[in-house]
Amino acid sequence: MNTPAPACACGIVLVLLSLLTGPQTTTAQKNDIDIYSLIVDSKVSSRFAHTVITSRVVNRADTMQEATFQMELPKKAFITNFSMIIDGVTYPGNIKEKAAAQQQYSEAVARGESAGLVKATGRKMEQFQVSVSVAPAAKVTFELVYEELLKRHLGLYELLLKVRPQQLVKHLQMDIHIFEPQGISFLETESTFLTNELADALTVSQNKTKAHIRFKPTLSQQQKSPEQQDTVVDGNFIIRYDVNRTLSGGSIQIENGYFVHYFAPEGLPTIPKNVIFVIDKSGSMQGKKIQQTREALIKILDDLSPKDQFNLVSFSGEATQWMPSLMPASAENVEKARSYASGIWAQGGTNINGAMLMAVQLLDKANQEELLPFGSVSLIILLTDGDPTVGETNPKNIQKNVQDAIDGQYSLFCLGFGFDVSYAFLEKLALDNGGLARRIYEDSDSALQLQDFYQEVANPLLTAVAFEYPSNTVEEVTQDNFQLLFKGSEMVVAGKLRDQGPDVLTAKVNGHLLMQNITFQTEAKVAEQEKEFQSPKYIFHNFMERLWAYLTIQQLLEKIVSASDAEKQALETRALGLSLNYSFVTPLTSMVITKPEGQEESQVAEKPVENENRHRDIPSGHAVLRSQAMGNRKFRKTGSGSADSWLANRGGFGRQVGLRAMAVGTHDTAQKKNAGVNFSKAGAPGKIPSLSRYKSPGPVHYRHLPSHPVYDMSPVLMGADFGPSLESAPAGPDGVFYDMDLRITEITMTAPPPGTSPAVPAPIQAPSVILPLPGQSVDQLCVDIKHSQGPMNLLSDPDQGVEVTGQYEMEKAQFSWIEVTFKNLQLQVRASPEHVVVTRNRRNSVYKWKETLFSVMPGLKMTMDEAGLLLLSSPDRVTIGLLFWDGPGQGLRLLLRDTDRFSSHVSGTLGQFYQDLLWEPPAADDDSKRTLSVQGHDHSATRELKLDYQEKAPGTEISCWSVEL
């Protein structure tokens, strides 16, 4: 915690899984071990969170059952207490020095038990789990307590509770109290399980300095439906907030003889930076890693300020620099760098030492030539996914070489991609050189993780920041010198007041801003501050002393990483003493958990560290599935059983109608002959006509299948996916096409009448956009985009403060992305087929389609349901919907509701239809055609059948006026 902004945004994260019995069925588990009370109480006092989880269970079976208490907490949090109360007897967890608990730990391992009760899971979490046998009718109370200092990340603090009781709970309650003497400037709540109906169980109250969030659902509110006894409470519950601050020396708060000083001044200009990006392009980066790295790097380059200077170093076995020297971040240079970045491909070994020394030499050269602006900040950002394999490969030698080369002049930030990298090596490399390390998790949002990290360090505000207090008034002060302060972060200093201390505590904060020194001053009246924290309801008392101990331990642990062997012992001794004195489970201590006599011997909970997770940490929420999806992938059908079952379930078809047919993706001629595609012939074989006109990116709703001259494929065909053009697909025996993606449900083959040619009706398709038109005689307008080049301004309404842009792909007939910008809120929502990204104040939140979401912030409500519909709404504003629609014509769709709220200033490709429209009367001889005049431009409108994507997939047919743009 001794660096300002770059540290991770740490929130309170907890998972409350059910207290499960042994190998019973789900129903038996819920009936036998009953959670009748589950209470989460979290008090956040001046950023310090104290969370208590209390779970009460009863064994309703007539035999002994095992109850398991399992939850997750942040990696940065320290467990401070755990206890079990069984039949009125308390079994506490005792925190000891790790060495003292080692024997019990080793004995448990020898017995084959899971001795490490805390293990890393996911990106920011650790899982805690304890099991105990419960007698019939006996009750058990579990209580877990942990504490953490919330860090400000890109302008916000985050408290995240992940709640999964997995059964209905008679008394389920969450209470979160926040007290911030500086005043709460912003507060939002978000949940992945709340719905509009369940939202009634949530109450939020707030005044200037306090907020109280309560979630207390009834049993009926928890139920998924009246018929189902399953609970809907399953997922994330998040509170984000920030506090008021000014261009001043920060806020000093005092409680019970301890003080904390928060410093994050507003209104400071950004310092120009000189940044070298060092990118690993070794063979292990092949595939998605290098693709996401290129994507992130291109976006990061766009975010450079014209005042910045930069260069790129890419490396595998050898290191290569993009330019021989630092380049100004002009539009022309950024575009050239983008082209270079897009051409980075992965192959070869990993020469970290050579690449790092090249980056330092580039900065040294610019410094010697006086090309680094006075007062600017120089940063090196290293991204690698593996250990050094070429050149100098000894990690200690590399660390020494880099530290000697940098010599305290520049800051180094190390990003470790995935789990093959030696995180301990990168962490020391960064901490030795005034930066920090961060792991980038392999996932669909890896590029966003890289961008988020860059945003943390993109805007330096101050350098060489030092805090000063009168030496006769304070003692045992935590770290008070910092190399860099970044926008959106916060510096925190804590300490003790001396006995007979002053009535007023004064402080100075000195730093360098551009080409001048700057000093901030502030003071706090001790008596007034002490009075602030005296309410017993919402304050966890003596929290500031514990905050001071927590911060001191975290900083000591960081120092241990980069300390010499001679220094480590003293640092560890002090950190251990504080951990024991304040009952914190840290990497230096263990918690011994006792159980009733006759059960397993005592278990030991130890805190894992980041670099122990190598090769085994999987991001939370992701399972490794060994089954194969049958979507657009090619497969071989050798029998009818499983494929028939899949076809019947794919679109809800159970009716047996004639012959079954499926296309296969086999390349072997012999396999093709026996691929399981059999056509019952009613006549001589003929050439199947080209189906290229029906190619589609996904399943298309066909009312009739295009017919062979001899075959009539007549029933409704849904779920057919004609991938690439079939004109070029090689035909196998009997004219059957292979090597194509094709999904066909059951079809019937019959011969047409002799001498007739079957018709080929067009499929019913979804339009590009459906527009509800308020006040018109026609209620909906179907717009098909036939001409699109580059991003389109779809909607813009300055009075509403909203703008919608998108990229339409003609070949796939879908949007590749849609972005909604709320200018008044400084918030963007960008949807792609992969995920939805919400960006606020440079901070990204990523959501996967079809995950439920309920988010309320000032001026905006966001909800997403299991069908993949994301609605963005606010009072007296147009509601904008984004939909990942997996019906026919699969892809991104745009929905609009409450369109009567558009102002008269709305514009854009779609917005123009909400200006004054003029409908010409239909032609006398054809009432299915009309002319629509929009702002002086005439459009031909035709009454057609279209597929309504506003309904649940596969959609329903509607009749609408269709216009092409």
Short mmCIF file of N, CA and C in Angstrom, two decimals, residues 687-803:
data_model
loop_
_atom_site.label_atom_id
_atom_site.label_comp_id
_atom_site.label_asym_id
_atom_site.label_seq_id
_atom_site.Cartn_x
_atom_site.Cartn_y
_atom_site.Cartn_z
N LYS A 687 -28.76 -31.95 -59.62
CA LYS A 687 -27.88 -31.00 -58.95
C LYS A 687 -28.69 -30.12 -57.99
N ILE A 688 -28.23 -30.07 -56.76
CA ILE A 688 -28.90 -29.18 -55.79
C ILE A 688 -28.56 -27.73 -56.15
N PRO A 689 -29.54 -26.87 -56.27
CA PRO A 689 -29.27 -25.49 -56.68
C PRO A 689 -28.43 -24.75 -55.65
N SER A 690 -27.77 -23.68 -56.10
CA SER A 690 -26.92 -22.89 -55.19
C SER A 690 -27.76 -22.28 -54.09
N LEU A 691 -27.22 -22.35 -52.86
CA LEU A 691 -27.91 -21.76 -51.71
C LEU A 691 -27.20 -20.52 -51.21
N SER A 692 -26.30 -19.96 -52.02
CA SER A 692 -25.48 -18.85 -51.52
C SER A 692 -26.31 -17.64 -51.17
N ARG A 693 -27.45 -17.48 -51.80
CA ARG A 693 -28.28 -16.31 -51.49
C ARG A 693 -28.84 -16.39 -50.09
N TYR A 694 -28.76 -17.59 -49.45
CA TYR A 694 -29.32 -17.76 -48.11
C TYR A 694 -28.26 -17.76 -47.04
N LYS A 695 -27.02 -17.39 -47.38
CA LYS A 695 -25.99 -17.46 -46.34
C LYS A 695 -26.30 -16.47 -45.24
N SER A 696 -25.98 -16.86 -44.03
CA SER A 696 -26.36 -16.09 -42.85
C SER A 696 -25.35 -16.32 -41.76
N PRO A 697 -25.13 -15.34 -40.86
CA PRO A 697 -24.17 -15.56 -39.76
C PRO A 697 -24.68 -16.51 -38.71
N GLY A 698 -25.93 -16.84 -38.70
CA GLY A 698 -26.48 -17.70 -37.66
C GLY A 698 -27.75 -18.34 -38.16
N PRO A 699 -28.48 -18.98 -37.28
CA PRO A 699 -29.72 -19.64 -37.69
C PRO A 699 -30.68 -18.64 -38.31
N VAL A 700 -31.34 -19.01 -39.42
CA VAL A 700 -32.31 -18.16 -40.10
C VAL A 700 -33.66 -18.86 -40.12
N HIS A 701 -34.70 -18.08 -39.93
CA HIS A 701 -36.06 -18.63 -39.90
C HIS A 701 -36.52 -18.83 -41.34
N TYR A 702 -36.58 -20.08 -41.77
CA TYR A 702 -37.05 -20.40 -43.11
C TYR A 702 -38.46 -20.95 -43.04
N ARG A 703 -39.33 -20.36 -43.82
CA ARG A 703 -40.69 -20.92 -43.89
C ARG A 703 -40.68 -22.17 -44.77
N HIS A 704 -39.84 -22.17 -45.80
CA HIS A 704 -39.68 -23.33 -46.65
C HIS A 704 -38.22 -23.46 -47.00
N LEU A 705 -37.76 -24.67 -47.16
CA LEU A 705 -36.39 -24.89 -47.58
C LEU A 705 -36.33 -24.80 -49.09
N PRO A 706 -35.32 -24.14 -49.67
CA PRO A 706 -35.16 -24.13 -51.12
C PRO A 706 -35.18 -25.58 -51.64
N SER A 707 -35.95 -25.83 -52.68
CA SER A 707 -36.22 -27.21 -53.07
C SER A 707 -35.34 -27.68 -54.21
N HIS A 708 -34.98 -28.95 -54.13
CA HIS A 708 -34.34 -29.65 -55.24
C HIS A 708 -35.42 -29.93 -56.28
N PRO A 709 -35.07 -29.98 -57.57
CA PRO A 709 -36.11 -30.30 -58.56
C PRO A 709 -36.82 -31.60 -58.27
N VAL A 710 -36.17 -32.50 -57.50
CA VAL A 710 -36.80 -33.78 -57.23
C VAL A 710 -37.30 -33.86 -55.81
N TYR A 711 -36.72 -33.00 -54.91
CA TYR A 711 -37.06 -33.11 -53.50
C TYR A 711 -37.87 -31.89 -53.06
N ASP A 712 -38.92 -32.10 -52.33
CA ASP A 712 -39.68 -31.00 -51.75
C ASP A 712 -39.49 -31.04 -50.26
N MET A 713 -38.71 -30.09 -49.73
CA MET A 713 -38.44 -30.02 -48.29
C MET A 713 -39.43 -29.03 -47.72
N SER A 714 -40.62 -29.49 -47.35
CA SER A 714 -41.72 -28.57 -47.18
C SER A 714 -42.00 -28.03 -45.80
N PRO A 715 -41.79 -28.76 -44.68
CA PRO A 715 -42.20 -28.17 -43.39
C PRO A 715 -41.34 -26.96 -43.02
N VAL A 716 -41.80 -26.22 -42.02
CA VAL A 716 -41.02 -25.07 -41.55
C VAL A 716 -39.65 -25.53 -41.09
N LEU A 717 -38.62 -24.86 -41.54
CA LEU A 717 -37.25 -25.21 -41.16
C LEU A 717 -36.69 -24.09 -40.32
N MET A 718 -36.41 -24.40 -39.07
CA MET A 718 -35.83 -23.39 -38.18
C MET A 718 -34.51 -23.92 -37.66
N GLY A 719 -33.54 -23.01 -37.54
CA GLY A 719 -32.25 -23.42 -37.01
C GLY A 719 -31.28 -23.82 -38.10
N ALA A 720 -31.56 -23.49 -39.36
CA ALA A 720 -30.60 -23.81 -40.41
C ALA A 720 -29.55 -22.72 -40.48
N ASP A 721 -28.30 -23.11 -40.48
CA ASP A 721 -27.21 -22.14 -40.51
C ASP A 721 -26.37 -22.38 -41.75
N PHE A 722 -26.59 -21.58 -42.78
CA PHE A 722 -25.76 -21.68 -43.96
C PHE A 722 -24.61 -20.72 -43.79
N GLY A 723 -23.43 -21.23 -43.51
CA GLY A 723 -22.28 -20.39 -43.19
C GLY A 723 -21.72 -19.74 -44.42
N PRO A 724 -20.52 -20.09 -44.86
CA PRO A 724 -19.97 -19.50 -46.06
C PRO A 724 -20.83 -19.86 -47.26
N SER A 725 -20.64 -19.16 -48.38
CA SER A 725 -21.39 -19.43 -49.59
C SER A 725 -21.27 -20.89 -49.97
N LEU A 726 -22.41 -21.51 -50.30
CA LEU A 726 -22.39 -22.93 -50.65
C LEU A 726 -22.06 -23.14 -52.11
N GLU A 727 -21.96 -22.05 -52.89
CA GLU A 727 -21.60 -22.22 -54.29
C GLU A 727 -20.24 -22.87 -54.42
N SER A 728 -19.34 -22.54 -53.51
CA SER A 728 -17.98 -23.07 -53.58
C SER A 728 -17.79 -24.33 -52.77
N ALA A 729 -18.84 -24.79 -52.09
CA ALA A 729 -18.70 -25.98 -51.26
C ALA A 729 -18.61 -27.22 -52.14
N PRO A 730 -17.65 -28.10 -51.88
CA PRO A 730 -17.51 -29.29 -52.71
C PRO A 730 -18.67 -30.24 -52.49
N ALA A 731 -19.21 -30.75 -53.59
CA ALA A 731 -20.32 -31.69 -53.50
C ALA A 731 -19.80 -33.09 -53.40
N GLY A 732 -20.41 -33.88 -52.53
CA GLY A 732 -20.03 -35.27 -52.36
C GLY A 732 -20.92 -36.16 -53.20
N PRO A 733 -20.97 -37.41 -52.87
CA PRO A 733 -21.84 -38.34 -53.60
C PRO A 733 -23.29 -37.87 -53.57
N ASP A 734 -23.98 -38.09 -54.67
CA ASP A 734 -25.40 -37.73 -54.79
C ASP A 734 -25.63 -36.23 -54.67
N GLY A 735 -24.59 -35.44 -54.92
CA GLY A 735 -24.77 -33.98 -54.90
C GLY A 735 -24.92 -33.39 -53.53
N VAL A 736 -24.51 -34.11 -52.46
CA VAL A 736 -24.61 -33.59 -51.10
C VAL A 736 -23.40 -32.73 -50.80
N PHE A 737 -23.61 -31.55 -50.23
CA PHE A 737 -22.51 -30.63 -49.93
C PHE A 737 -21.89 -30.95 -48.58
N TYR A 738 -20.56 -30.81 -48.49
CA TYR A 738 -19.83 -31.05 -47.26
C TYR A 738 -19.02 -29.82 -46.90
N ASP A 739 -18.29 -29.93 -45.79
CA ASP A 739 -17.43 -28.85 -45.30
C ASP A 739 -18.18 -27.54 -45.19
N MET A 740 -19.35 -27.60 -44.61
CA MET A 740 -20.12 -26.38 -44.40
C MET A 740 -20.79 -26.47 -43.04
N ASP A 741 -21.09 -25.32 -42.47
CA ASP A 741 -21.81 -25.28 -41.20
C ASP A 741 -23.30 -25.27 -41.51
N LEU A 742 -23.99 -26.32 -41.13
CA LEU A 742 -25.40 -26.41 -41.45
C LEU A 742 -26.13 -27.11 -40.32
N ARG A 743 -27.15 -26.47 -39.80
CA ARG A 743 -27.96 -27.08 -38.76
C ARG A 743 -29.40 -27.17 -39.26
N ILE A 744 -29.92 -28.37 -39.38
CA ILE A 744 -31.26 -28.57 -39.92
C ILE A 744 -32.06 -29.43 -38.96
N THR A 745 -33.28 -29.00 -38.67
CA THR A 745 -34.13 -29.86 -37.87
C THR A 745 -34.77 -30.90 -38.79
N GLU A 746 -35.73 -31.63 -38.27
CA GLU A 746 -36.32 -32.69 -39.06
C GLU A 746 -37.07 -32.13 -40.26
N ILE A 747 -36.87 -32.75 -41.43
CA ILE A 747 -37.50 -32.28 -42.66
C ILE A 747 -38.11 -33.46 -43.40
N THR A 748 -39.01 -33.17 -44.30
CA THR A 748 -39.66 -34.21 -45.09
C THR A 748 -39.34 -34.01 -46.56
N MET A 749 -39.00 -35.07 -47.25
CA MET A 749 -38.68 -35.02 -48.67
C MET A 749 -39.85 -35.64 -49.44
N THR A 750 -40.47 -34.90 -50.32
CA THR A 750 -41.49 -35.44 -51.20
C THR A 750 -41.27 -34.91 -52.60
N ALA A 751 -41.67 -35.66 -53.60
CA ALA A 751 -41.46 -35.23 -54.98
C ALA A 751 -42.54 -34.25 -55.40
N PRO A 752 -42.19 -33.17 -56.11
CA PRO A 752 -43.20 -32.24 -56.60
C PRO A 752 -43.97 -32.88 -57.75
N PRO A 753 -45.12 -32.31 -58.09
CA PRO A 753 -45.89 -32.83 -59.22
C PRO A 753 -45.05 -32.78 -60.49
N PRO A 754 -45.22 -33.77 -61.38
CA PRO A 754 -44.45 -33.79 -62.62
C PRO A 754 -44.69 -32.53 -63.44
N GLY A 755 -43.59 -32.00 -64.00
CA GLY A 755 -43.67 -30.86 -64.89
C GLY A 755 -43.79 -29.53 -64.19
N THR A 756 -43.65 -29.49 -62.86
CA THR A 756 -43.74 -28.23 -62.12
C THR A 756 -42.40 -27.89 -61.52
N SER A 757 -42.19 -26.60 -61.27
CA SER A 757 -40.97 -26.13 -60.62
C SER A 757 -41.36 -25.55 -59.28
N PRO A 758 -40.73 -26.02 -58.22
CA PRO A 758 -41.09 -25.51 -56.89
C PRO A 758 -40.68 -24.06 -56.71
N ALA A 759 -41.48 -23.33 -55.93
CA ALA A 759 -41.16 -21.93 -55.62
C ALA A 759 -40.09 -21.87 -54.54
N VAL A 760 -39.37 -20.77 -54.50
CA VAL A 760 -38.33 -20.57 -53.49
C VAL A 760 -38.66 -19.31 -52.71
N PRO A 761 -39.52 -19.41 -51.68
CA PRO A 761 -39.90 -18.20 -50.93
C PRO A 761 -38.71 -17.64 -50.16
N ALA A 762 -38.72 -16.35 -49.98
CA ALA A 762 -37.67 -15.71 -49.19
C ALA A 762 -37.91 -15.97 -47.71
N PRO A 763 -36.84 -16.05 -46.92
CA PRO A 763 -37.01 -16.28 -45.48
C PRO A 763 -37.55 -15.04 -44.79
N ILE A 764 -38.20 -15.27 -43.67
CA ILE A 764 -38.62 -14.16 -42.83
C ILE A 764 -37.43 -13.75 -41.98
N GLN A 765 -36.99 -12.51 -42.12
CA GLN A 765 -35.78 -12.06 -41.44
C GLN A 765 -36.10 -10.92 -40.49
N ALA A 766 -35.21 -10.74 -39.54
CA ALA A 766 -35.32 -9.60 -38.64
C ALA A 766 -34.72 -8.38 -39.31
N PRO A 767 -35.33 -7.22 -39.19
CA PRO A 767 -34.75 -6.01 -39.78
C PRO A 767 -33.55 -5.55 -38.97
N SER A 768 -32.78 -4.63 -39.54
CA SER A 768 -31.64 -4.08 -38.81
C SER A 768 -32.10 -3.41 -37.52
N VAL A 769 -33.16 -2.62 -37.61
CA VAL A 769 -33.69 -1.90 -36.46
C VAL A 769 -35.20 -1.79 -36.59
N ILE A 770 -35.89 -1.92 -35.48
CA ILE A 770 -37.33 -1.66 -35.42
C ILE A 770 -37.54 -0.37 -34.63
N LEU A 771 -38.23 0.59 -35.23
CA LEU A 771 -38.45 1.89 -34.59
C LEU A 771 -39.92 2.08 -34.26
N PRO A 772 -40.28 2.19 -32.99
CA PRO A 772 -41.65 2.59 -32.64
C PRO A 772 -41.80 4.09 -32.93
N LEU A 773 -42.86 4.44 -33.65
CA LEU A 773 -43.06 5.85 -34.01
C LEU A 773 -44.27 6.39 -33.28
N PRO A 774 -44.06 7.19 -32.26
CA PRO A 774 -45.20 7.73 -31.48
C PRO A 774 -46.00 8.72 -32.32
N GLY A 775 -47.31 8.65 -32.13
CA GLY A 775 -48.16 9.64 -32.78
C GLY A 775 -48.36 9.39 -34.25
N GLN A 776 -47.93 8.26 -34.77
CA GLN A 776 -48.09 7.97 -36.19
C GLN A 776 -49.20 6.94 -36.38
N SER A 777 -49.76 6.93 -37.58
CA SER A 777 -50.77 5.92 -37.88
C SER A 777 -50.13 4.54 -37.98
N VAL A 778 -48.85 4.50 -38.35
CA VAL A 778 -48.11 3.24 -38.34
C VAL A 778 -47.30 3.19 -37.06
N ASP A 779 -47.44 2.10 -36.31
CA ASP A 779 -46.83 2.08 -34.98
C ASP A 779 -45.37 1.68 -34.99
N GLN A 780 -44.91 0.96 -36.04
CA GLN A 780 -43.52 0.53 -36.06
C GLN A 780 -42.97 0.65 -37.47
N LEU A 781 -41.71 1.03 -37.53
CA LEU A 781 -41.01 1.16 -38.80
C LEU A 781 -39.83 0.21 -38.77
N CYS A 782 -39.74 -0.66 -39.77
CA CYS A 782 -38.62 -1.59 -39.87
C CYS A 782 -37.58 -1.02 -40.83
N VAL A 783 -36.40 -0.77 -40.30
CA VAL A 783 -35.33 -0.14 -41.09
C VAL A 783 -34.27 -1.17 -41.40
N ASP A 784 -33.95 -1.34 -42.66
CA ASP A 784 -32.86 -2.22 -43.08
C ASP A 784 -31.71 -1.38 -43.60
N ILE A 785 -30.55 -1.57 -43.01
CA ILE A 785 -29.36 -0.81 -43.40
C ILE A 785 -28.67 -1.57 -44.53
N LYS A 786 -28.65 -0.97 -45.71
CA LYS A 786 -28.06 -1.62 -46.88
C LYS A 786 -26.75 -0.95 -47.32
N HIS A 787 -26.46 0.19 -46.76
CA HIS A 787 -25.22 0.90 -47.12
C HIS A 787 -24.59 1.40 -45.83
N SER A 788 -23.43 0.89 -45.50
CA SER A 788 -22.77 1.27 -44.24
C SER A 788 -21.27 1.30 -44.44
N GLN A 789 -20.66 2.41 -44.11
CA GLN A 789 -19.21 2.54 -44.17
C GLN A 789 -18.75 3.19 -42.87
N GLY A 790 -18.10 2.40 -42.05
CA GLY A 790 -17.57 2.93 -40.80
C GLY A 790 -18.65 3.14 -39.76
N PRO A 791 -18.25 3.68 -38.60
CA PRO A 791 -19.22 3.93 -37.52
C PRO A 791 -20.32 4.89 -37.95
N MET A 792 -21.51 4.63 -37.45
CA MET A 792 -22.67 5.44 -37.80
C MET A 792 -23.19 6.17 -36.57
N ASN A 793 -23.60 7.42 -36.76
CA ASN A 793 -24.29 8.16 -35.71
C ASN A 793 -25.76 7.79 -35.81
N LEU A 794 -26.18 6.87 -34.95
CA LEU A 794 -27.54 6.36 -35.03
C LEU A 794 -28.55 7.33 -34.42
N LEU A 795 -28.23 7.84 -33.23
CA LEU A 795 -29.13 8.76 -32.52
C LEU A 795 -28.31 9.80 -31.79
N SER A 796 -28.78 11.01 -31.78
CA SER A 796 -28.15 12.06 -30.98
C SER A 796 -29.22 13.05 -30.57
N ASP A 797 -29.38 13.20 -29.26
CA ASP A 797 -30.38 14.13 -28.73
C ASP A 797 -29.70 14.96 -27.64
N PRO A 798 -29.27 16.17 -27.95
CA PRO A 798 -28.57 16.99 -26.95
C PRO A 798 -29.44 17.34 -25.75
N ASP A 799 -30.75 17.46 -25.95
CA ASP A 799 -31.63 17.78 -24.83
C ASP A 799 -31.71 16.61 -23.86
N GLN A 800 -31.66 15.40 -24.37
CA GLN A 800 -31.66 14.21 -23.52
C GLN A 800 -30.26 13.87 -23.02
N GLY A 801 -29.25 14.47 -23.64
CA GLY A 801 -27.87 14.19 -23.24
C GLY A 801 -27.44 12.79 -23.61
N VAL A 802 -27.97 12.26 -24.72
CA VAL A 802 -27.66 10.89 -25.11
C VAL A 802 -27.23 10.83 -26.57
N GLU A 803 -26.31 9.94 -26.84
CA GLU A 803 -25.84 9.71 -28.21
C GLU A 803 -25.62 8.21 -28.40
#
